[in-house]
PDB file of C-alpha atoms in Angstrom:
ATOM      1  CA  MET A   1    -262.408   1.487  75.415  1.00  0.00           C
ATOM      2  CA  SER A   2    -262.517   2.848  78.950  1.00  0.00           C
ATOM      3  CA  ILE A   3    -259.540   3.625  80.885  1.00  0.00           C
ATOM      4  CA  GLY A   4    -260.948   5.947  83.666  1.00  0.00           C
ATOM      5  CA  ARG A   5    -260.226   3.259  86.136  1.00  0.00           C
ATOM      6  CA  VAL A   6    -256.809   2.091  85.083  1.00  0.00           C
ATOM      7  CA  VAL A   7    -255.529   2.453  88.474  1.00  0.00           C
ATOM      8  CA  VAL A   8    -257.766   0.981  90.367  1.00  0.00           C
ATOM      9  CA  ALA A   9    -256.106  -1.575  92.066  1.00  0.00           C
ATOM     10  CA  MET A  10    -253.365   0.297  93.074  1.00  0.00           C
ATOM     11  CA  LEU A  11    -255.842   2.778  94.859  1.00  0.00           C
ATOM     12  CA  GLY A  12    -259.214   1.231  95.169  1.00  0.00           C
ATOM     13  CA  LEU A  13    -260.772   3.717  93.739  1.00  0.00           C
ATOM     14  CA  SER A  14    -264.233   4.044  92.176  1.00  0.00           C
ATOM     15  CA  LEU A  15    -262.954   4.575  88.531  1.00  0.00           C
ATOM     16  CA  SER A  16    -263.249   2.638  85.457  1.00  0.00           C
ATOM     17  CA  VAL A  17    -260.878   0.635  83.470  1.00  0.00           C
ATOM     18  CA  SER A  18    -260.534  -1.327  80.616  1.00  0.00           C
ATOM     19  CA  ALA A  19    -258.711  -4.563  78.576  1.00  0.00           C
ATOM     20  CA  ALA A  20    -256.506  -3.851  75.517  1.00  0.00           C
ATOM     21  CA  ASN A  21    -259.307  -5.231  73.784  1.00  0.00           C
ATOM     22  CA  ALA A  22    -262.146  -4.499  75.608  1.00  0.00           C
ATOM     23  CA  VAL A  23    -264.866  -2.301  75.177  1.00  0.00           C
ATOM     24  CA  GLU A  24    -265.616  -1.733  78.797  1.00  0.00           C
ATOM     25  CA  GLY A  25    -263.431  -3.171  81.474  1.00  0.00           C
ATOM     26  CA  ASN A  26    -263.725  -3.800  85.843  1.00  0.00           C
ATOM     27  CA  SER A  27    -264.567  -2.028  88.528  1.00  0.00           C
ATOM     28  CA  LEU A  28    -263.992  -3.171  92.117  1.00  0.00           C
ATOM     29  CA  ALA A  29    -266.520  -2.249  94.901  1.00  0.00           C
ATOM     30  CA  GLY A  30    -265.262  -0.463  97.841  1.00  0.00           C
ATOM     31  CA  PRO A  31    -264.925   3.008  99.043  1.00  0.00           C
ATOM     32  CA  VAL A  32    -261.937   5.055  97.129  1.00  0.00           C
ATOM     33  CA  GLY A  33    -258.479   4.149  98.879  1.00  0.00           C
ATOM     34  CA  GLY A  34    -259.938   0.448  99.617  1.00  0.00           C
ATOM     35  CA  THR A  35    -260.201  -0.804 103.114  1.00  0.00           C
ATOM     36  CA  ASP A  36    -257.582  -2.165 105.039  1.00  0.00           C
ATOM     37  CA  ILE A  37    -256.461  -1.905 108.451  1.00  0.00           C
ATOM     38  CA  ARG A  38    -259.578  -2.520 111.025  1.00  0.00           C
ATOM     39  CA  SER A  39    -261.622  -3.467 107.877  1.00  0.00           C
ATOM     40  CA  ALA A  40    -264.179  -5.360 109.954  1.00  0.00           C
ATOM     41  CA  PHE A  41    -265.113  -3.081 112.349  1.00  0.00           C
ATOM     42  CA  LEU A  42    -267.790  -0.346 113.246  1.00  0.00           C
ATOM     43  CA  PRO A  43    -267.199   2.476 115.507  1.00  0.00           C
ATOM     44  CA  PRO A  44    -269.687   3.051 118.153  1.00  0.00           C
ATOM     45  CA  PRO A  45    -272.830   4.615 117.192  1.00  0.00           C
ATOM     46  CA  GLY A  46    -273.268   7.675 115.843  1.00  0.00           C
ATOM     47  CA  LEU A  47    -272.320  10.021 112.556  1.00  0.00           C
ATOM     48  CA  TYR A  48    -268.740   9.919 111.159  1.00  0.00           C
ATOM     49  CA  GLY A  49    -267.584  11.942 108.232  1.00  0.00           C
ATOM     50  CA  GLY A  50    -264.191  12.236 106.085  1.00  0.00           C
ATOM     51  CA  VAL A  51    -262.165  13.279 102.914  1.00  0.00           C
ATOM     52  CA  ILE A  52    -260.058  11.215 100.734  1.00  0.00           C
ATOM     53  CA  TYR A  53    -257.408  12.093  98.479  1.00  0.00           C
ATOM     54  CA  ALA A  54    -255.678   9.741  95.950  1.00  0.00           C
ATOM     55  CA  HIS A  55    -253.081  10.107  93.084  1.00  0.00           C
ATOM     56  CA  GLY A  56    -252.388   6.865  90.269  1.00  0.00           C
ATOM     57  CA  GLU A  57    -250.354   6.513  87.720  1.00  0.00           C
ATOM     58  CA  ALA A  58    -250.520   3.626  85.355  1.00  0.00           C
ATOM     59  CA  ASP A  59    -248.376   3.309  81.921  1.00  0.00           C
ATOM     60  CA  GLY A  60    -248.147   0.245  79.485  1.00  0.00           C
ATOM     61  CA  PHE A  61    -250.595  -2.576  79.541  1.00  0.00           C
ATOM     62  CA  THR A  62    -250.079  -6.941  80.061  1.00  0.00           C
ATOM     63  CA  ASP A  63    -251.335  -9.747  78.394  1.00  0.00           C
ATOM     64  CA  GLY A  64    -252.801 -12.526  79.917  1.00  0.00           C
ATOM     65  CA  ASN A  65    -249.524 -13.901  80.538  1.00  0.00           C
ATOM     66  CA  GLY A  66    -248.494 -11.070  82.204  1.00  0.00           C
ATOM     67  CA  ASP A  67    -246.376  -9.702  79.502  1.00  0.00           C
ATOM     68  CA  GLU A  68    -246.441  -6.663  77.857  1.00  0.00           C
ATOM     69  CA  ILE A  69    -248.299  -5.483  74.871  1.00  0.00           C
ATOM     70  CA  PRO A  70    -246.123  -3.436  72.910  1.00  0.00           C
ATOM     71  CA  ALA A  71    -249.343  -1.945  71.209  1.00  0.00           C
ATOM     72  CA  LEU A  72    -249.958  -0.389  74.647  1.00  0.00           C
ATOM     73  CA  ASN A  73    -246.687   0.725  75.247  1.00  0.00           C
ATOM     74  CA  GLY A  74    -247.473   4.506  74.955  1.00  0.00           C
ATOM     75  CA  LEU A  75    -249.922   3.880  77.660  1.00  0.00           C
ATOM     76  CA  ASP A  76    -250.256   6.648  80.299  1.00  0.00           C
ATOM     77  CA  ILE A  77    -252.719   7.736  82.785  1.00  0.00           C
ATOM     78  CA  THR A  78    -252.702   9.800  85.648  1.00  0.00           C
ATOM     79  CA  SER A  79    -255.032  10.185  87.855  1.00  0.00           C
ATOM     80  CA  ASN A  80    -256.492  12.807  91.019  1.00  0.00           C
ATOM     81  CA  ALA A  81    -259.353  11.643  93.003  1.00  0.00           C
ATOM     82  CA  GLY A  82    -261.439  13.983  96.163  1.00  0.00           C
ATOM     83  CA  ALA A  83    -263.897  12.255  97.905  1.00  0.00           C
ATOM     84  CA  ALA A  84    -266.273  12.654 100.668  1.00  0.00           C
ATOM     85  CA  PHE A  85    -267.848  10.144 102.585  1.00  0.00           C
ATOM     86  CA  LEU A  86    -270.293   9.120 105.331  1.00  0.00           C
ATOM     87  CA  LEU A  87    -270.995   6.559 107.977  1.00  0.00           C
ATOM     88  CA  TYR A  88    -274.131   6.381 110.143  1.00  0.00           C
ATOM     89  CA  VAL A  89    -274.346   3.529 112.693  1.00  0.00           C
ATOM     90  CA  PRO A  90    -277.722   3.462 114.367  1.00  0.00           C
ATOM     91  CA  ASN A  91    -277.877   2.883 118.532  1.00  0.00           C
ATOM     92  CA  ILE A  92    -279.194  -0.428 117.975  1.00  0.00           C
ATOM     93  CA  GLN A  93    -278.078  -4.197 118.297  1.00  0.00           C
ATOM     94  CA  VAL A  94    -278.641  -6.862 115.763  1.00  0.00           C
ATOM     95  CA  LEU A  95    -277.412 -10.604 116.959  1.00  0.00           C
ATOM     96  CA  GLY A  96    -274.949  -9.240 119.249  1.00  0.00           C
ATOM     97  CA  GLY A  97    -273.447  -6.408 116.744  1.00  0.00           C
ATOM     98  CA  SER A  98    -274.174  -3.236 114.977  1.00  0.00           C
ATOM     99  CA  LEU A  99    -275.260  -1.815 111.290  1.00  0.00           C
ATOM    100  CA  GLY A 100    -273.648   0.231 109.443  1.00  0.00           C
ATOM    101  CA  PHE A 101    -274.276   2.303 106.729  1.00  0.00           C
ATOM    102  CA  ALA A 102    -271.843   3.950 104.066  1.00  0.00           C
ATOM    103  CA  GLY A 103    -271.551   6.232 100.980  1.00  0.00           C
ATOM    104  CA  VAL A 104    -268.736   7.373  99.024  1.00  0.00           C
ATOM    105  CA  ALA A 105    -268.981  10.461  96.683  1.00  0.00           C
ATOM    106  CA  PRO A 106    -265.639  10.524  94.115  1.00  0.00           C
ATOM    107  CA  ILE A 107    -264.739  13.079  91.636  1.00  0.00           C
ATOM    108  CA  ALA A 108    -261.277  13.521  89.683  1.00  0.00           C
ATOM    109  CA  GLU A 109    -259.405  14.163  87.142  1.00  0.00           C
ATOM    110  CA  THR A 110    -257.836  11.992  84.773  1.00  0.00           C
ATOM    111  CA  CYS A 111    -255.474  12.568  82.209  1.00  0.00           C
ATOM    112  CA  GLY A 112    -253.901  10.433  79.333  1.00  0.00           C
ATOM    113  CA  ARG A 113    -253.858   8.554  76.469  1.00  0.00           C
ATOM    114  CA  LEU A 114    -253.935   4.959  74.663  1.00  0.00           C
ATOM    115  CA  PHE A 115    -251.399   5.357  72.571  1.00  0.00           C
ATOM    116  CA  GLU A 116    -248.141   7.470  71.712  1.00  0.00           C
ATOM    117  CA  PHE A 117    -249.656   8.842  68.541  1.00  0.00           C
ATOM    118  CA  THR A 118    -252.326  10.181  70.228  1.00  0.00           C
ATOM    119  CA  PRO A 119    -251.965  13.765  72.462  1.00  0.00           C
ATOM    120  CA  ASP A 120    -252.900  13.690  76.405  1.00  0.00           C
ATOM    121  CA  LYS A 121    -256.113  15.019  77.107  1.00  0.00           C
ATOM    122  CA  CYS A 122    -258.017  15.045  80.389  1.00  0.00           C
ATOM    123  CA  ILE A 123    -261.616  14.764  81.420  1.00  0.00           C
ATOM    124  CA  SER A 124    -262.919  15.592  84.605  1.00  0.00           C
ATOM    125  CA  GLY A 125    -266.285  15.047  86.615  1.00  0.00           C
ATOM    126  CA  ALA A 126    -267.773  13.299  88.991  1.00  0.00           C
ATOM    127  CA  PHE A 127    -267.272   9.422  89.622  1.00  0.00           C
ATOM    128  CA  ASP A 128    -269.551   6.511  90.177  1.00  0.00           C
ATOM    129  CA  PRO A 129    -270.310   6.437  93.770  1.00  0.00           C
ATOM    130  CA  TYR A 130    -269.823   3.514  96.393  1.00  0.00           C
ATOM    131  CA  VAL A 131    -272.714   2.755  98.721  1.00  0.00           C
ATOM    132  CA  GLU A 132    -272.854  -0.022 101.215  1.00  0.00           C
ATOM    133  CA  ALA A 133    -275.069  -1.547 104.219  1.00  0.00           C
ATOM    134  CA  SER A 134    -273.039  -3.937 106.789  1.00  0.00           C
ATOM    135  CA  TRP A 135    -273.164  -5.794 109.837  1.00  0.00           C
ATOM    136  CA  SER A 136    -270.098  -6.284 112.372  1.00  0.00           C
ATOM    137  CA  ARG A 137    -269.757  -7.488 115.822  1.00  0.00           C
ATOM    138  CA  PHE A 138    -266.782  -7.975 117.705  1.00  0.00           C
ATOM    139  CA  PHE A 139    -265.905 -11.257 119.824  1.00  0.00           C
ATOM    140  CA  GLY A 140    -262.972 -10.216 122.231  1.00  0.00           C
ATOM    141  CA  THR A 141    -261.765  -8.193 124.594  1.00  0.00           C
ATOM    142  CA  LEU A 142    -261.222  -4.248 125.232  1.00  0.00           C
ATOM    143  CA  ARG A 143    -258.022  -3.045 126.643  1.00  0.00           C
ATOM    144  CA  ALA A 144    -256.102  -0.107 127.576  1.00  0.00           C
ATOM    145  CA  SER A 145    -253.045   1.119 125.426  1.00  0.00           C
ATOM    146  CA  SER A 146    -249.470   1.071 126.971  1.00  0.00           C
ATOM    147  CA  GLN A 147    -249.624   4.707 125.696  1.00  0.00           C
ATOM    148  CA  ALA A 148    -251.227   7.083 127.753  1.00  0.00           C
ATOM    149  CA  GLY A 149    -254.242   9.007 125.269  1.00  0.00           C
ATOM    150  CA  ALA A 150    -254.349   6.365 122.826  1.00  0.00           C
ATOM    151  CA  PHE A 151    -257.522   4.931 121.615  1.00  0.00           C
ATOM    152  CA  PRO A 152    -258.110   1.572 123.988  1.00  0.00           C
ATOM    153  CA  ILE A 153    -256.737  -1.919 121.591  1.00  0.00           C
ATOM    154  CA  PHE A 154    -260.219  -4.172 120.448  1.00  0.00           C
ATOM    155  CA  GLU A 155    -258.290  -7.402 121.591  1.00  0.00           C
ATOM    156  CA  GLY A 156    -259.483 -10.637 119.586  1.00  0.00           C
ATOM    157  CA  LEU A 157    -261.959 -10.545 116.399  1.00  0.00           C
ATOM    158  CA  ALA A 158    -264.253  -9.060 114.790  1.00  0.00           C
ATOM    159  CA  VAL A 159    -266.694 -10.021 111.535  1.00  0.00           C
ATOM    160  CA  GLN A 160    -268.520  -8.178 109.512  1.00  0.00           C
ATOM    161  CA  LEU A 161    -270.780  -9.235 106.780  1.00  0.00           C
ATOM    162  CA  GLY A 162    -272.468  -6.647 104.189  1.00  0.00           C
ATOM    163  CA  VAL A 163    -273.554  -5.934 100.460  1.00  0.00           C
ATOM    164  CA  GLY A 164    -271.592  -2.915  98.127  1.00  0.00           C
ATOM    165  CA  ALA A 165    -272.810  -1.341  94.981  1.00  0.00           C
ATOM    166  CA  ILE A 166    -271.066   0.614  92.741  1.00  0.00           C
ATOM    167  CA  VAL A 167    -273.996   3.225  91.287  1.00  0.00           C
ATOM    168  CA  PRO A 168    -273.435   4.203  87.580  1.00  0.00           C
ATOM    169  CA  ILE A 169    -274.652   7.594  87.419  1.00  0.00           C
ATOM    170  CA  GLY A 170    -270.984   9.076  87.148  1.00  0.00           C
ATOM    171  CA  SER A 171    -269.536  11.071  84.750  1.00  0.00           C
ATOM    172  CA  TYR A 172    -269.876   8.565  81.224  1.00  0.00           C
ATOM    173  CA  GLU A 173    -268.498   9.072  77.880  1.00  0.00           C
ATOM    174  CA  PRO A 174    -270.017   6.339  75.581  1.00  0.00           C
ATOM    175  CA  ARG A 175    -267.727   7.564  72.478  1.00  0.00           C
ATOM    176  CA  ALA A 176    -264.335   7.927  73.363  1.00  0.00           C
ATOM    177  CA  ALA A 177    -262.763   9.210  70.841  1.00  0.00           C
ATOM    178  CA  ARG A 178    -264.586  12.251  72.419  1.00  0.00           C
ATOM    179  CA  THR A 179    -261.893  12.315  75.778  1.00  0.00           C
ATOM    180  CA  ASN A 180    -259.085   9.725  73.964  1.00  0.00           C
ATOM    181  CA  GLY A 181    -259.802   6.777  75.184  1.00  0.00           C
ATOM    182  CA  VAL A 182    -260.408   8.214  79.460  1.00  0.00           C
ATOM    183  CA  THR A 183    -263.902   8.330  80.687  1.00  0.00           C
ATOM    184  CA  LEU A 184    -265.095   8.695  84.486  1.00  0.00           C
ATOM    185  CA  GLY A 185    -267.924   6.378  84.620  1.00  0.00           C
ATOM    186  CA  ASN A 186    -268.696   2.545  84.288  1.00  0.00           C
ATOM    187  CA  ASN A 187    -272.356   2.810  82.936  1.00  0.00           C
ATOM    188  CA  ILE A 188    -272.688  -0.302  84.800  1.00  0.00           C
ATOM    189  CA  TRP A 189    -274.316  -1.433  88.195  1.00  0.00           C
ATOM    190  CA  ASP A 190    -271.528  -3.784  90.026  1.00  0.00           C
ATOM    191  CA  VAL A 191    -273.504  -5.428  93.483  1.00  0.00           C
ATOM    192  CA  ALA A 192    -270.779  -6.976  95.306  1.00  0.00           C
ATOM    193  CA  PRO A 193    -271.460  -8.945  98.529  1.00  0.00           C
ATOM    194  CA  PHE A 194    -268.675  -9.158 101.090  1.00  0.00           C
ATOM    195  CA  VAL A 195    -266.855  -9.938 104.688  1.00  0.00           C
ATOM    196  CA  ALA A 196    -264.258  -9.271 106.642  1.00  0.00           C
ATOM    197  CA  LEU A 197    -262.202 -10.348 109.750  1.00  0.00           C
ATOM    198  CA  THR A 198    -260.004  -8.535 111.667  1.00  0.00           C
ATOM    199  CA  TYR A 199    -257.995 -10.229 114.722  1.00  0.00           C
ATOM    200  CA  THR A 200    -255.378  -8.613 116.950  1.00  0.00           C
ATOM    201  CA  THR A 201    -253.491 -10.366 118.861  1.00  0.00           C
ATOM    202  CA  PRO A 202    -251.975 -10.001 122.687  1.00  0.00           C
ATOM    203  CA  PRO A 203    -248.782  -7.581 123.077  1.00  0.00           C
ATOM    204  CA  LEU A 204    -246.027  -9.127 120.953  1.00  0.00           C
ATOM    205  CA  LEU A 205    -244.231  -6.525 119.899  1.00  0.00           C
ATOM    206  CA  ALA A 206    -246.074  -3.293 121.230  1.00  0.00           C
ATOM    207  CA  ASP A 207    -249.573  -3.278 121.540  1.00  0.00           C
ATOM    208  CA  GLY A 208    -250.877  -5.997 119.111  1.00  0.00           C
ATOM    209  CA  THR A 209    -250.644  -7.326 115.989  1.00  0.00           C
ATOM    210  CA  GLU A 210    -253.261  -6.423 113.393  1.00  0.00           C
ATOM    211  CA  PHE A 211    -254.686  -8.946 110.621  1.00  0.00           C
ATOM    212  CA  SER A 212    -257.172  -7.417 108.608  1.00  0.00           C
ATOM    213  CA  ALA A 213    -259.297  -8.682 105.195  1.00  0.00           C
ATOM    214  CA  LYS A 214    -262.070  -7.469 103.538  1.00  0.00           C
ATOM    215  CA  VAL A 215    -263.240  -9.687 100.470  1.00  0.00           C
ATOM    216  CA  TYR A 216    -265.899  -8.840  97.194  1.00  0.00           C
ATOM    217  CA  TRP A 217    -267.642 -10.542  95.139  1.00  0.00           C
ATOM    218  CA  ASN A 218    -268.198  -7.942  92.140  1.00  0.00           C
ATOM    219  CA  SER A 219    -270.763  -9.388  89.960  1.00  0.00           C
ATOM    220  CA  TYR A 220    -271.651  -6.794  86.926  1.00  0.00           C
ATOM    221  CA  ALA A 221    -274.598  -6.062  84.821  1.00  0.00           C
ATOM    222  CA  GLU A 222    -274.048  -5.767  81.046  1.00  0.00           C
ATOM    223  CA  ASN A 223    -273.689  -1.861  79.490  1.00  0.00           C
ATOM    224  CA  ASP A 224    -276.059  -1.099  77.841  1.00  0.00           C
ATOM    225  CA  HIS A 225    -274.788   1.569  75.435  1.00  0.00           C
ATOM    226  CA  THR A 226    -271.983  -1.455  74.531  1.00  0.00           C
ATOM    227  CA  LYS A 227    -273.464  -4.621  75.178  1.00  0.00           C
ATOM    228  CA  TYR A 228    -270.176  -5.569  76.988  1.00  0.00           C
ATOM    229  CA  GLN A 229    -270.096  -7.092  80.174  1.00  0.00           C
ATOM    230  CA  THR A 230    -267.363  -7.854  82.560  1.00  0.00           C
ATOM    231  CA  GLY A 231    -267.495 -11.181  84.335  1.00  0.00           C
ATOM    232  CA  ASP A 232    -267.112 -11.945  88.036  1.00  0.00           C
ATOM    233  CA  LEU A 233    -264.428 -11.027  89.938  1.00  0.00           C
ATOM    234  CA  ILE A 234    -263.007 -10.859  93.213  1.00  0.00           C
ATOM    235  CA  ASN A 235    -261.025  -8.627  94.934  1.00  0.00           C
ATOM    236  CA  VAL A 236    -259.376  -8.648  98.764  1.00  0.00           C
ATOM    237  CA  ASP A 237    -258.015  -5.651 100.347  1.00  0.00           C
ATOM    238  CA  PHE A 238    -255.929  -6.713 103.377  1.00  0.00           C
ATOM    239  CA  ALA A 239    -253.102  -5.271 105.904  1.00  0.00           C
ATOM    240  CA  ILE A 240    -250.988  -6.800 108.645  1.00  0.00           C
ATOM    241  CA  THR A 241    -250.191  -4.044 111.174  1.00  0.00           C
ATOM    242  CA  GLU A 242    -248.808  -3.083 114.219  1.00  0.00           C
ATOM    243  CA  HIS A 243    -250.541  -1.032 117.101  1.00  0.00           C
ATOM    244  CA  ILE A 244    -248.184   1.365 118.821  1.00  0.00           C
ATOM    245  CA  GLY A 245    -249.621   3.914 120.686  1.00  0.00           C
ATOM    246  CA  ARG A 246    -251.672   5.937 118.717  1.00  0.00           C
ATOM    247  CA  LEU A 247    -249.726   4.804 115.547  1.00  0.00           C
ATOM    248  CA  GLN A 248    -250.349   1.926 113.313  1.00  0.00           C
ATOM    249  CA  ILE A 249    -248.246   0.720 110.820  1.00  0.00           C
ATOM    250  CA  GLY A 250    -247.155  -2.021 108.223  1.00  0.00           C
ATOM    251  CA  LEU A 251    -248.213  -3.671 104.885  1.00  0.00           C
ATOM    252  CA  ALA A 252    -250.936  -3.191 102.923  1.00  0.00           C
ATOM    253  CA  GLY A 253    -252.142  -5.064  99.776  1.00  0.00           C
ATOM    254  CA  VAL A 254    -254.720  -5.347  97.277  1.00  0.00           C
ATOM    255  CA  TYR A 255    -255.482  -8.590  94.915  1.00  0.00           C
ATOM    256  CA  PHE A 256    -258.048  -9.354  92.539  1.00  0.00           C
ATOM    257  CA  VAL A 257    -258.750 -12.008  90.467  1.00  0.00           C
ATOM    258  CA  GLN A 258    -261.791 -12.313  87.582  1.00  0.00           C
ATOM    259  CA  ILE A 259    -263.203 -15.585  87.481  1.00  0.00           C
ATOM    260  CA  GLU A 260    -265.355 -15.254  84.326  1.00  0.00           C
ATOM    261  CA  ASP A 261    -264.921 -14.203  81.167  1.00  0.00           C
ATOM    262  CA  ASP A 262    -265.687 -10.778  79.854  1.00  0.00           C
ATOM    263  CA  ARG A 263    -268.945 -11.052  77.545  1.00  0.00           C
ATOM    264  CA  PHE A 264    -269.569  -8.840  74.557  1.00  0.00           C
ATOM    265  CA  PHE A 265    -272.678  -9.193  72.850  1.00  0.00           C
ATOM    266  CA  GLY A 266    -272.749 -12.592  74.819  1.00  0.00           C
ATOM    267  CA  PHE A 267    -269.546 -13.848  73.229  1.00  0.00           C
ATOM    268  CA  SER A 268    -266.586 -14.652  75.168  1.00  0.00           C
ATOM    269  CA  VAL A 269    -263.647 -12.192  74.116  1.00  0.00           C
ATOM    270  CA  PRO A 270    -260.763 -13.699  72.262  1.00  0.00           C
ATOM    271  CA  PRO A 271    -258.337 -14.502  73.127  1.00  0.00           C
ATOM    272  CA  ASP A 272    -258.639 -15.424  77.095  1.00  0.00           C
ATOM    273  CA  GLY A 273    -261.725 -13.531  78.007  1.00  0.00           C
ATOM    274  CA  ARG A 274    -259.714 -11.009  78.935  1.00  0.00           C
ATOM    275  CA  ARG A 275    -259.655 -12.428  82.977  1.00  0.00           C
ATOM    276  CA  ALA A 276    -257.630  -9.811  84.794  1.00  0.00           C
ATOM    277  CA  GLU A 277    -255.276 -10.641  87.792  1.00  0.00           C
ATOM    278  CA  LEU A 278    -253.121  -8.670  89.593  1.00  0.00           C
ATOM    279  CA  LEU A 279    -251.234  -7.766  93.308  1.00  0.00           C
ATOM    280  CA  SER A 280    -250.578  -4.527  94.902  1.00  0.00           C
ATOM    281  CA  LEU A 281    -248.158  -3.811  98.343  1.00  0.00           C
ATOM    282  CA  GLY A 282    -247.056  -0.964 100.321  1.00  0.00           C
ATOM    283  CA  GLY A 283    -246.924   0.468 103.173  1.00  0.00           C
ATOM    284  CA  VAL A 284    -249.646   1.758 105.290  1.00  0.00           C
ATOM    285  CA  ALA A 285    -249.986   4.463 108.811  1.00  0.00           C
ATOM    286  CA  ALA A 286    -252.426   5.474 110.722  1.00  0.00           C
ATOM    287  CA  TYR A 287    -252.454   7.861 113.334  1.00  0.00           C
ATOM    288  CA  ASP A 288    -255.385   8.418 115.862  1.00  0.00           C
ATOM    289  CA  ILE A 289    -256.275  11.913 117.418  1.00  0.00           C
ATOM    290  CA  PRO A 290    -258.445  10.663 120.211  1.00  0.00           C
ATOM    291  CA  GLU A 291    -259.311  14.324 121.426  1.00  0.00           C
ATOM    292  CA  LEU A 292    -261.001  15.261 118.018  1.00  0.00           C
ATOM    293  CA  GLY A 293    -262.682  11.332 117.588  1.00  0.00           C
ATOM    294  CA  ALA A 294    -260.371  11.321 114.440  1.00  0.00           C
ATOM    295  CA  THR A 295    -257.840   9.795 112.528  1.00  0.00           C
ATOM    296  CA  VAL A 296    -255.205  10.886 109.660  1.00  0.00           C
ATOM    297  CA  LYS A 297    -254.030   7.577 107.302  1.00  0.00           C
ATOM    298  CA  ILE A 298    -251.708   7.650 104.321  1.00  0.00           C
ATOM    299  CA  LYS A 299    -251.029   4.294 101.966  1.00  0.00           C
ATOM    300  CA  ALA A 300    -248.930   4.048  99.217  1.00  0.00           C
ATOM    301  CA  GLN A 301    -249.254   0.568  96.883  1.00  0.00           C
ATOM    302  CA  THR A 302    -247.166  -0.426  93.769  1.00  0.00           C
ATOM    303  CA  THR A 303    -247.860  -3.552  91.246  1.00  0.00           C
ATOM    304  CA  ILE A 304    -246.297  -6.707  92.216  1.00  0.00           C
ATOM    305  CA  PHE A 305    -247.750  -9.044  88.853  1.00  0.00           C
ATOM    306  CA  THR A 306    -250.852  -8.333  86.776  1.00  0.00           C
ATOM    307  CA  GLU A 307    -252.413 -10.381  83.909  1.00  0.00           C
ATOM    308  CA  ASN A 308    -254.514  -8.355  81.653  1.00  0.00           C
ATOM    309  CA  PHE A 309    -254.227  -5.204  82.929  1.00  0.00           C
ATOM    310  CA  ALA A 310    -251.724  -2.008  83.462  1.00  0.00           C
ATOM    311  CA  PRO A 311    -249.123  -1.536  85.945  1.00  0.00           C
ATOM    312  CA  SER A 312    -249.837   1.525  88.663  1.00  0.00           C
ATOM    313  CA  GLN A 313    -248.522   3.154  91.386  1.00  0.00           C
ATOM    314  CA  GLY A 314    -249.824   6.079  93.859  1.00  0.00           C
ATOM    315  CA  PHE A 315    -250.850   7.269  97.787  1.00  0.00           C
ATOM    316  CA  VAL A 316    -253.781   7.667  99.275  1.00  0.00           C
ATOM    317  CA  LEU A 317    -254.322   9.992 102.253  1.00  0.00           C
ATOM    318  CA  THR A 318    -257.963  10.067 104.842  1.00  0.00           C
ATOM    319  CA  TYR A 319    -259.167  11.880 107.261  1.00  0.00           C
ATOM    320  CA  ALA A 320    -262.447  10.642 109.385  1.00  0.00           C
ATOM    321  CA  GLN A 321    -263.614  12.033 112.282  1.00  0.00           C
ATOM    322  CA  LYS A 322    -266.827  11.558 114.143  1.00  0.00           C
ATOM    323  CA  LEU A 323    -269.326  14.376 113.871  1.00  0.00           C
ATOM    324  CA  TYR A 324    -272.080  13.454 115.915  1.00  0.00           C
TER     325      TYR A 324
END
């Protein structure tokens, strides 16, 4: 079993996940910390970068009916991840929109156990990196914020199309006994086309209410070590927030549902194909620093319901800035 990504749905981490009787498990496309606010936008041309810290905890595991699996009551995983990221937006227009090329390189320490009778162990190293290419176009108007010194407000609709991939070059331990079931990399490709929409209203409560959602279709290759293949999975990162000058605050969440059975040596994994489903909700707040061309963001979430997955909770801190 691979348990390192058991907190993925909570944090949007590029870790590794397992089902109770799976040899391998799910991975979700997207950057460490997931996407939430402004998800369909690309910034003006330039080079951007930043750092991310994420903490997540998970215990227990549920079956296909959402009931706790007694044999996995002792599952206890804690993960602390850090990542650096870059985003390049060239100074060109395609069909009235912008192009963006991004990469995220995470490292982490994951500690835990599968069962109460096994000791805690820790493993640290590199997670599988995430890369994506996208096109974004804004249909709307740019207006000033009601508060001086804040970024302008993009009122209207932004659309983004693209494709992302988790590249299987992170630390991977095929013999789980060495790591007590905890491993960092997945050893599988995950290629995920995506579409994102962001709509900001005229001023209602403050500077405008933003609705954002980004939908990924994850398609997995077979793990050549284990001959296990995860079924296709759709994940949605979303947020409903309010712009208040430099502050943006509101609700954020992630939902995913597996639409195909997991397969082992080509056969569906009993009893239900290990199809996973999860909803996590929480709060998100971002503070813009226009004089530095920067934004600081914090997000915290907890699991609302889950099937064939582990309930989890945690938080993510992000700092992003224009470099050039």
